[in-house]
PDB file of C-alpha atoms in Angstrom:
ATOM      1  CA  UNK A 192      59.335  26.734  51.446  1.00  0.00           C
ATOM      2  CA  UNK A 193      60.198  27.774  55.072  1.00  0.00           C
ATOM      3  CA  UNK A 194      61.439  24.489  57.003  1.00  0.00           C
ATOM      4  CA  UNK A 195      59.128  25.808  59.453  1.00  0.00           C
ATOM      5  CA  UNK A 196      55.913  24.845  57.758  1.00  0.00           C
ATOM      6  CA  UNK A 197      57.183  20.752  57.505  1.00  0.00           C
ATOM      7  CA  UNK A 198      58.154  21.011  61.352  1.00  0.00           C
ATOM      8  CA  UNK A 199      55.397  22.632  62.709  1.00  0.00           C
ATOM      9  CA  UNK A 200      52.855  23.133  60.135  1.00  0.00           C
ATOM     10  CA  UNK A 201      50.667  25.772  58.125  1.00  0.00           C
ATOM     11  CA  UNK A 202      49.183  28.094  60.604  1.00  0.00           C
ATOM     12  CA  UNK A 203      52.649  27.849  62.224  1.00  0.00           C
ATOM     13  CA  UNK A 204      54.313  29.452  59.185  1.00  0.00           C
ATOM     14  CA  UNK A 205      52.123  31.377  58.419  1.00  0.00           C
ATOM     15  CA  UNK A 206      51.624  33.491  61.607  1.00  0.00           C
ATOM     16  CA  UNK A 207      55.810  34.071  61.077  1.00  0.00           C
ATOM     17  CA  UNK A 208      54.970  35.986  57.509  1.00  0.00           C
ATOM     18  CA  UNK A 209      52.556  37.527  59.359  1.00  0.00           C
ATOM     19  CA  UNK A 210      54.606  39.109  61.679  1.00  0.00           C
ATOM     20  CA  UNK A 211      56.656  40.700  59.403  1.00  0.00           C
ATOM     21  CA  UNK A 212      53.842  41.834  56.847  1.00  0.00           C
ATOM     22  CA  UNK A 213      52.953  45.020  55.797  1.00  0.00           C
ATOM     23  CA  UNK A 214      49.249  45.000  57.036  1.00  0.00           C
ATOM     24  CA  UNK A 215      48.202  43.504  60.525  1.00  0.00           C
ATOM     25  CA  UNK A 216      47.561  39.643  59.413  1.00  0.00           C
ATOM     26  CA  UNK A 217      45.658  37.126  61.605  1.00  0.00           C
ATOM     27  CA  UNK A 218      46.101  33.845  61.043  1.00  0.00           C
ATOM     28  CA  UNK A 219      42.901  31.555  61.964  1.00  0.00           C
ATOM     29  CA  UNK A 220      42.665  27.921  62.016  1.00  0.00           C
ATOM     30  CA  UNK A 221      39.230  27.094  64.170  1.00  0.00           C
ATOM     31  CA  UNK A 222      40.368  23.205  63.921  1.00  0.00           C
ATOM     32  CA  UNK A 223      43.636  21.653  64.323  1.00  0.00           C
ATOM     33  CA  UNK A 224      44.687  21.144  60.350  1.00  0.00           C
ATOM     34  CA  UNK A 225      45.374  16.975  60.012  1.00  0.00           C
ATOM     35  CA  UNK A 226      48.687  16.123  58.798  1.00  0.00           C
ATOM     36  CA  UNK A 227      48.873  17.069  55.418  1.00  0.00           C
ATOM     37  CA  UNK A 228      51.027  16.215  52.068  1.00  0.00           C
ATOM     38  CA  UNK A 229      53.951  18.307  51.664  1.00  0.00           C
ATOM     39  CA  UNK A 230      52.913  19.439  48.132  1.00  0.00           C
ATOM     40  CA  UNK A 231      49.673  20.380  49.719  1.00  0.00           C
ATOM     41  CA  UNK A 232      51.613  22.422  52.631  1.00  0.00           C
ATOM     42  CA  UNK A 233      53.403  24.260  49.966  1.00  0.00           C
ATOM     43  CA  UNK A 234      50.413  25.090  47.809  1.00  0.00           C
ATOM     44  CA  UNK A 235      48.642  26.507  50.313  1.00  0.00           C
ATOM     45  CA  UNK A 236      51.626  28.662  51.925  1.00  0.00           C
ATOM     46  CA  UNK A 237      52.639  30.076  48.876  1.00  0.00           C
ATOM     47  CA  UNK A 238      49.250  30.666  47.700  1.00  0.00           C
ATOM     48  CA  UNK A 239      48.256  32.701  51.158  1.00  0.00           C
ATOM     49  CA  UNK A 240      51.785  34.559  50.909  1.00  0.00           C
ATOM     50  CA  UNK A 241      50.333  36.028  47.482  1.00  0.00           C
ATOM     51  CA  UNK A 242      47.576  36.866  48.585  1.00  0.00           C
ATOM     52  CA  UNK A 243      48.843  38.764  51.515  1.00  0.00           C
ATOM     53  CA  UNK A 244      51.228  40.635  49.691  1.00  0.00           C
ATOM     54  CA  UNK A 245      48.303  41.383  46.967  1.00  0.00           C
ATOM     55  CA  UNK A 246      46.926  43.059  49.973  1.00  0.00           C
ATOM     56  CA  UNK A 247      49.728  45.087  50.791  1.00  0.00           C
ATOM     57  CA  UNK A 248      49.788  46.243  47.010  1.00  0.00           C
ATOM     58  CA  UNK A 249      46.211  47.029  46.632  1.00  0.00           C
ATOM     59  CA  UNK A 250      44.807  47.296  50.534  1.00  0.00           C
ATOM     60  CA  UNK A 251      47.850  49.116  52.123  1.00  0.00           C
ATOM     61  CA  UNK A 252      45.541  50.034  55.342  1.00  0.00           C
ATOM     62  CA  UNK A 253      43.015  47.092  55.443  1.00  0.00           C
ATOM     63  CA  UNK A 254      43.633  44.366  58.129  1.00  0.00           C
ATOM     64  CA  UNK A 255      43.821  41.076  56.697  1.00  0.00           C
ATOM     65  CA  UNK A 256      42.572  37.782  57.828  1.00  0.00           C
ATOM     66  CA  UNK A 257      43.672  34.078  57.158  1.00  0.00           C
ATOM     67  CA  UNK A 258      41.200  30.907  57.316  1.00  0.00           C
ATOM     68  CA  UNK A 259      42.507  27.633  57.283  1.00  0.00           C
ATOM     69  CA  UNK A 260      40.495  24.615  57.275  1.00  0.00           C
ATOM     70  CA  UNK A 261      40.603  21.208  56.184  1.00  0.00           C
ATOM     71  CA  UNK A 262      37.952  18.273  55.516  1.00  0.00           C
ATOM     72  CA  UNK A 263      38.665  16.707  51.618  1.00  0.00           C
ATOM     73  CA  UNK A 264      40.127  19.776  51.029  1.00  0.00           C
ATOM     74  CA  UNK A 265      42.773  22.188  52.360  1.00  0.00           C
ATOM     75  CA  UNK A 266      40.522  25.530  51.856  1.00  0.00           C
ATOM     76  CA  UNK A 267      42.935  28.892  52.540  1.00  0.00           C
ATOM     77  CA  UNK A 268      40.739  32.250  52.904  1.00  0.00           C
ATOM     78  CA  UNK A 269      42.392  35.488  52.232  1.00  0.00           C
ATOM     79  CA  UNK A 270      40.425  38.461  53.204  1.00  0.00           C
ATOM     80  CA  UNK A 271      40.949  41.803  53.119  1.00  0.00           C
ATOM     81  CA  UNK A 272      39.415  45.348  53.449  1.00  0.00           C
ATOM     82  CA  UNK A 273      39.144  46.242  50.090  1.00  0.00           C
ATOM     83  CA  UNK A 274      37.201  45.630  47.130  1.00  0.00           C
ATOM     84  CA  UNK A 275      37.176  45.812  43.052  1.00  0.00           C
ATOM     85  CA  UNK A 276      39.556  42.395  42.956  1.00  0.00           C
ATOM     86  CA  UNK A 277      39.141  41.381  38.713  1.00  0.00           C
ATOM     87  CA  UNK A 278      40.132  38.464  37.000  1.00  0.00           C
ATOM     88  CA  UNK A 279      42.164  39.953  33.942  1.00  0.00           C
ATOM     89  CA  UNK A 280      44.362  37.194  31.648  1.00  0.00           C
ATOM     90  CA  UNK A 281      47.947  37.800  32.363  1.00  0.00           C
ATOM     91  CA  UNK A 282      48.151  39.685  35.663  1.00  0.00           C
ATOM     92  CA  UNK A 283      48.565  38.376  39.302  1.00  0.00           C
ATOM     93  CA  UNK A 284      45.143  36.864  39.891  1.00  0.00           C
ATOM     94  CA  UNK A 285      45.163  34.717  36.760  1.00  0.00           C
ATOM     95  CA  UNK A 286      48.627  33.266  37.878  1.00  0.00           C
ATOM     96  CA  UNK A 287      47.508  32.545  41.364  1.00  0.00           C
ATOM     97  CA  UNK A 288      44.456  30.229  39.345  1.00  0.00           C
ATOM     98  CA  UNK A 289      47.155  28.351  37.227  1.00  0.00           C
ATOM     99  CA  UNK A 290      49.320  27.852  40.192  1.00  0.00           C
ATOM    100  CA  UNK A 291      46.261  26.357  42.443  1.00  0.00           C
ATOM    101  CA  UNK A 292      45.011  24.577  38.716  1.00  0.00           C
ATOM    102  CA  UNK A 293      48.323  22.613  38.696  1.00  0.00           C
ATOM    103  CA  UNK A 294      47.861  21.095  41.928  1.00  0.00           C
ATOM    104  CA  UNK A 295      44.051  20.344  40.763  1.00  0.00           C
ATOM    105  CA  UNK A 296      43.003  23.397  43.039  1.00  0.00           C
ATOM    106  CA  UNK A 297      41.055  26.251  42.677  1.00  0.00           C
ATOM    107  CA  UNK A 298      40.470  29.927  43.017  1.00  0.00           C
ATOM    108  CA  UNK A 299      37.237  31.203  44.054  1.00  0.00           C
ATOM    109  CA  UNK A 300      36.990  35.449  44.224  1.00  0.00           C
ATOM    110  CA  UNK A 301      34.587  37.796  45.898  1.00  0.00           C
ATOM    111  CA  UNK A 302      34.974  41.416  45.600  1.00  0.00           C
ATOM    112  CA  UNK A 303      32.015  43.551  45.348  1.00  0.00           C
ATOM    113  CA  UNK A 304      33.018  46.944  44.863  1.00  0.00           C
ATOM    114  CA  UNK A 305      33.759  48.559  48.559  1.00  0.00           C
ATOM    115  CA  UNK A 306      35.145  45.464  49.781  1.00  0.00           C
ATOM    116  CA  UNK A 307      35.709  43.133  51.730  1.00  0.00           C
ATOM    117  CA  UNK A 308      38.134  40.917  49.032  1.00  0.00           C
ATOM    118  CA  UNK A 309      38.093  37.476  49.791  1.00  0.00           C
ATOM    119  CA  UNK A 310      40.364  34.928  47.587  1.00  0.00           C
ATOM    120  CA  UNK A 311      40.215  31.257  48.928  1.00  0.00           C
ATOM    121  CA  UNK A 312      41.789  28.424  47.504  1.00  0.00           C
ATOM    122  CA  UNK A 313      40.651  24.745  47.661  1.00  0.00           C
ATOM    123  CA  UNK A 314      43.593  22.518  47.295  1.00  0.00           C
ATOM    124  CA  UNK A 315      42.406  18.711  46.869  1.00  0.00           C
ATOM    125  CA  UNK A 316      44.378  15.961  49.683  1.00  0.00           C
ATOM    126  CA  UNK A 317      45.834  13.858  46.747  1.00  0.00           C
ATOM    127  CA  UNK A 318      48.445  11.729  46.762  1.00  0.00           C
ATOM    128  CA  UNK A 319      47.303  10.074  43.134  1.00  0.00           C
ATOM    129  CA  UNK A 320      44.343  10.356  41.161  1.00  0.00           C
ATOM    130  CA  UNK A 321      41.690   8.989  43.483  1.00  0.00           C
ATOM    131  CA  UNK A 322      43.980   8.297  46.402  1.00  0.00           C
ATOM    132  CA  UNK A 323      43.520  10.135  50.027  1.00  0.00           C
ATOM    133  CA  UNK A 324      46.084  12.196  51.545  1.00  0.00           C
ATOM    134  CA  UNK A 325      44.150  12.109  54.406  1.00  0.00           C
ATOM    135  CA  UNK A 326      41.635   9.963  56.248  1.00  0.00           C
ATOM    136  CA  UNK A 327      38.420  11.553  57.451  1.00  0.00           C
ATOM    137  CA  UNK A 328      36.730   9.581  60.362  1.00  0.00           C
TER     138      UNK A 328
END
């Protein structure tokens, strides 16, 4: 992963994909992100890289927007313009749950037909089993 998202964080790295992506990407984080785990960092980059370039695949013209927020979880939003977004064993959206399952994350989809898609992953702030990442006042 970019050294860009240790030195300066997610929505940091993120808005430099985003200026080289296919579709016009926004990149919104409403509240500063806490420090987070690097493992965390990288789940969540590579997972919204994905999911941008699934948009670029399968939305070509649809402007795409990024929501980052954390609180006991780092949540990632992906949405785009279009809709029809399935859940088929074996093809890209299946990996993308395995991926975020690995890290003890998950993939939540909404894609009524006509859009918008939205993909969001919520990626635990674990250290260990029952350990915080991070402390919420």
């Amino acid at each position: 992963h970019p050294q860009l998202l240790r030195q300066q964080g997610l929505p940091a790295a993120l808005e430099e994909v985003a200026a080289t992506a296919a579709n016009r990407v926004r990149i919104v984080a409403p509240q500063p992100l806490p420090e987070l785990p690097e493992g965390v960092l990288a789940v969540g980059y590579f997972f919204a890289c994905e999911a941008i370039g699934n948009a670029a695949k399968y939305a070509p013209r649809a402007d795409v927007t990024v929501l980052l927020a954390a609180g006991q979880n780092l949540r990632v939003s992906v949405v785009d313009g279009s809709g029809g977004a399935r859940l088929r064993p074996g093809h890209g959206l299946a990996g993308m749950r395995e991926r975020l399952a690995a890290a003890g994350g998950e993939l939540t989809i909404s894609s009524p037909p006509g859009g918008p898609t939205q993909l969001a992953a919520t990626i635990p702030l674990l250290l260990d089993r029952g350990e915080p990442a991070v402390v919420i006042p």
